[in-house]
Amino acid sequence: MATRMNQPEAKPWINAIHAYTPGKAKSDDGRVLIKLSANENPLGCSPDATAALVATQTSLARYPDPASTALREALGGHYGLESDQIVCGTGSDELLNLAAMGYAGAGDEIIYVRYGFSVYDIAARKCAATVVVAPDKDYGTDVDALLALVNDKTRVVFVANPNNPTGTYATDDEIARLHAGLPAQCLLVLDQAYGEYLDNDGPASFDLARRHGNILITRTFSKIYGLAAERIGWAYGQPHLIETMNRIRAPFNVTAAGQAAAIAALGDAEFVSKSREYNRIGREWMAGEIAGLSNHGLKAVPSWANFLMVMFEGAVSAETAYKGLMDAGYIVRWLPGQGLGNGLRITIGTEDENRGVVDALRMIVEPHS
Ligand SMILES: *Cc1c(COP(=O)(O)O)cnc(C)c1O
């Protein structure tokens, strides 16, 4: 006889999910902190995007364009892509979830790299797929280790490039080698949330996705474009992949204001290059400062993104430093749940914020200086 429950019972694979932990903005006792925990753009967003959002002419009573047509056309023009091979999403988060849902289910396997983006684990478990975690190489993607885990049950491989939370980068050649080793029925999702921070912003991977039917590239307006509040992401791939995503996405998944802001943001190339350069200078400066603390066991993983993963291998633990930074007014990211209990991810902020967080860190590891 079936057991009778006195309340609805979630499916066991849903109960196995650890809900996403967002970067905090306040201390445990409620103080507002300088937020270096969510990889947001410290310069904000393009003033053109703000103006477009404010000027959105559509009535609030009207649904937005369900197909985000004007935004897809703007993206196509900007990146030289076929706009009908683009789908927009409620952040790239929605698109990552749809990619798993569209191509994997119970009995199938989804692979991601250890220290990969935490959403992949949630996306995979949500559709009852089996999660397979590939070992890393120096906190980054190890193509050979990943390929060694591929079998005839593998349906989706998630790779963030550059990777969050470690900032590592796999070259175009490495990605092409990864793709070449995958069977044609296995979907490679290349998550390029930080692609715009690279000097050479991704033409090789777009080209790979144009030529092969098992690559989906995801992008976001949340990072360099500084529009995280509006939730706008997009994906590019061959038509059959985009059809799947369109079949299962939420019908009105990008707001009218979000579509307008994103189009305007795309048009302000100057803001993007200024943000990239500002980030590069801040990141190089902070990496240099961390290198100066190597005698205290601090070591930054080389980063291609807008944050640094700092490992603590000396007397002061990452947890102690995390709490000390919070006392000093800075919130960074400590990720023990992802196996990174010995590291802190620090978003590159404004010049003042960078200086402040490094000074506070120095006080923590060199209390007597
Ligand atoms: C921030 C981030 C995203 C983007 O999330 P949105 O839903 O677009 O805000 C996707 N992937 C990675 C690796 C990220 O760090």
Short mmCIF file of N, CA and C in Angstrom, two decimals, residues 39-42 162 193-201 219 222-226 272 275-277 279-280 283 304-306:
data_model
loop_
_atom_site.label_atom_id
_atom_site.label_comp_id
_atom_site.label_asym_id
_atom_site.label_seq_id
_atom_site.Cartn_x
_atom_site.Cartn_y
_atom_site.Cartn_z
N ASN A 39 30.34 40.14 -8.22
CA ASN A 39 30.92 40.40 -9.54
C ASN A 39 30.12 41.40 -10.39
N GLU A 40 29.55 42.39 -9.70
CA GLU A 40 28.82 43.44 -10.40
C GLU A 40 29.82 44.49 -10.91
N ASN A 41 29.37 45.29 -11.88
CA ASN A 41 30.25 46.32 -12.44
C ASN A 41 30.29 47.52 -11.48
N PRO A 42 31.48 47.85 -10.94
CA PRO A 42 31.57 48.96 -9.98
C PRO A 42 31.28 50.32 -10.63
N PRO A 162 35.61 32.75 -19.17
CA PRO A 162 36.31 32.46 -17.92
C PRO A 162 35.37 31.85 -16.87
N ALA A 193 29.70 34.36 -19.38
CA ALA A 193 29.22 35.51 -18.62
C ALA A 193 30.29 36.60 -18.50
N TYR A 194 31.56 36.19 -18.58
CA TYR A 194 32.67 37.14 -18.45
C TYR A 194 33.42 37.32 -19.76
N GLY A 195 32.82 36.85 -20.86
CA GLY A 195 33.49 36.91 -22.17
C GLY A 195 33.92 38.32 -22.55
N GLU A 196 33.09 39.31 -22.18
CA GLU A 196 33.38 40.69 -22.58
C GLU A 196 34.59 41.27 -21.85
N TYR A 197 35.07 40.58 -20.82
CA TYR A 197 36.27 41.06 -20.12
C TYR A 197 37.55 40.63 -20.83
N LEU A 198 37.44 39.72 -21.80
CA LEU A 198 38.63 39.28 -22.54
C LEU A 198 38.99 40.33 -23.58
N ASP A 199 40.27 40.43 -23.89
CA ASP A 199 40.68 41.38 -24.92
C ASP A 199 40.13 40.97 -26.28
N ASN A 200 40.10 39.65 -26.49
CA ASN A 200 39.58 39.13 -27.76
C ASN A 200 38.27 38.43 -27.45
N ASP A 201 37.16 39.19 -27.59
CA ASP A 201 35.87 38.74 -27.08
C ASP A 201 35.19 37.69 -27.97
N ARG A 219 25.41 34.15 -22.75
CA ARG A 219 25.97 35.45 -22.40
C ARG A 219 25.00 36.20 -21.48
N SER A 222 24.41 41.03 -17.18
CA SER A 222 24.55 41.27 -15.73
C SER A 222 25.96 41.69 -15.32
N LYS A 223 26.97 41.40 -16.12
CA LYS A 223 28.33 41.62 -15.67
C LYS A 223 28.91 42.90 -16.27
N ILE A 224 29.61 42.84 -17.40
CA ILE A 224 30.27 44.08 -17.85
C ILE A 224 29.23 45.16 -18.21
N TYR A 225 28.06 44.77 -18.68
CA TYR A 225 27.06 45.78 -19.05
C TYR A 225 26.38 46.41 -17.83
N GLY A 226 26.56 45.79 -16.67
CA GLY A 226 26.06 46.39 -15.43
C GLY A 226 24.54 46.45 -15.31
N VAL A 272 31.69 49.96 -22.36
CA VAL A 272 32.18 48.59 -22.22
C VAL A 272 33.71 48.57 -22.22
N SER A 275 34.99 49.96 -19.00
CA SER A 275 34.81 49.00 -17.90
C SER A 275 35.87 47.91 -17.95
N ARG A 276 36.15 47.42 -19.16
CA ARG A 276 37.14 46.36 -19.34
C ARG A 276 38.52 46.84 -18.87
N GLU A 277 38.87 48.04 -19.29
CA GLU A 277 40.18 48.59 -18.96
C GLU A 277 40.30 48.90 -17.46
N ASN A 279 38.69 47.47 -15.10
CA ASN A 279 38.77 46.18 -14.40
C ASN A 279 40.18 45.60 -14.51
N ARG A 280 40.75 45.68 -15.70
CA ARG A 280 42.09 45.10 -15.91
C ARG A 280 43.11 45.78 -14.99
N ARG A 283 42.41 44.75 -11.37
CA ARG A 283 42.74 43.34 -11.14
C ARG A 283 44.25 43.15 -11.07
N TRP A 304 40.96 35.98 -15.47
CA TRP A 304 40.61 36.67 -16.71
C TRP A 304 39.27 37.39 -16.56
N ALA A 305 38.75 37.45 -15.34
CA ALA A 305 37.40 37.99 -15.14
C ALA A 305 37.45 39.25 -14.28
N ASN A 306 36.34 39.59 -13.62
CA ASN A 306 36.29 40.83 -12.83
C ASN A 306 36.35 40.52 -11.33
#
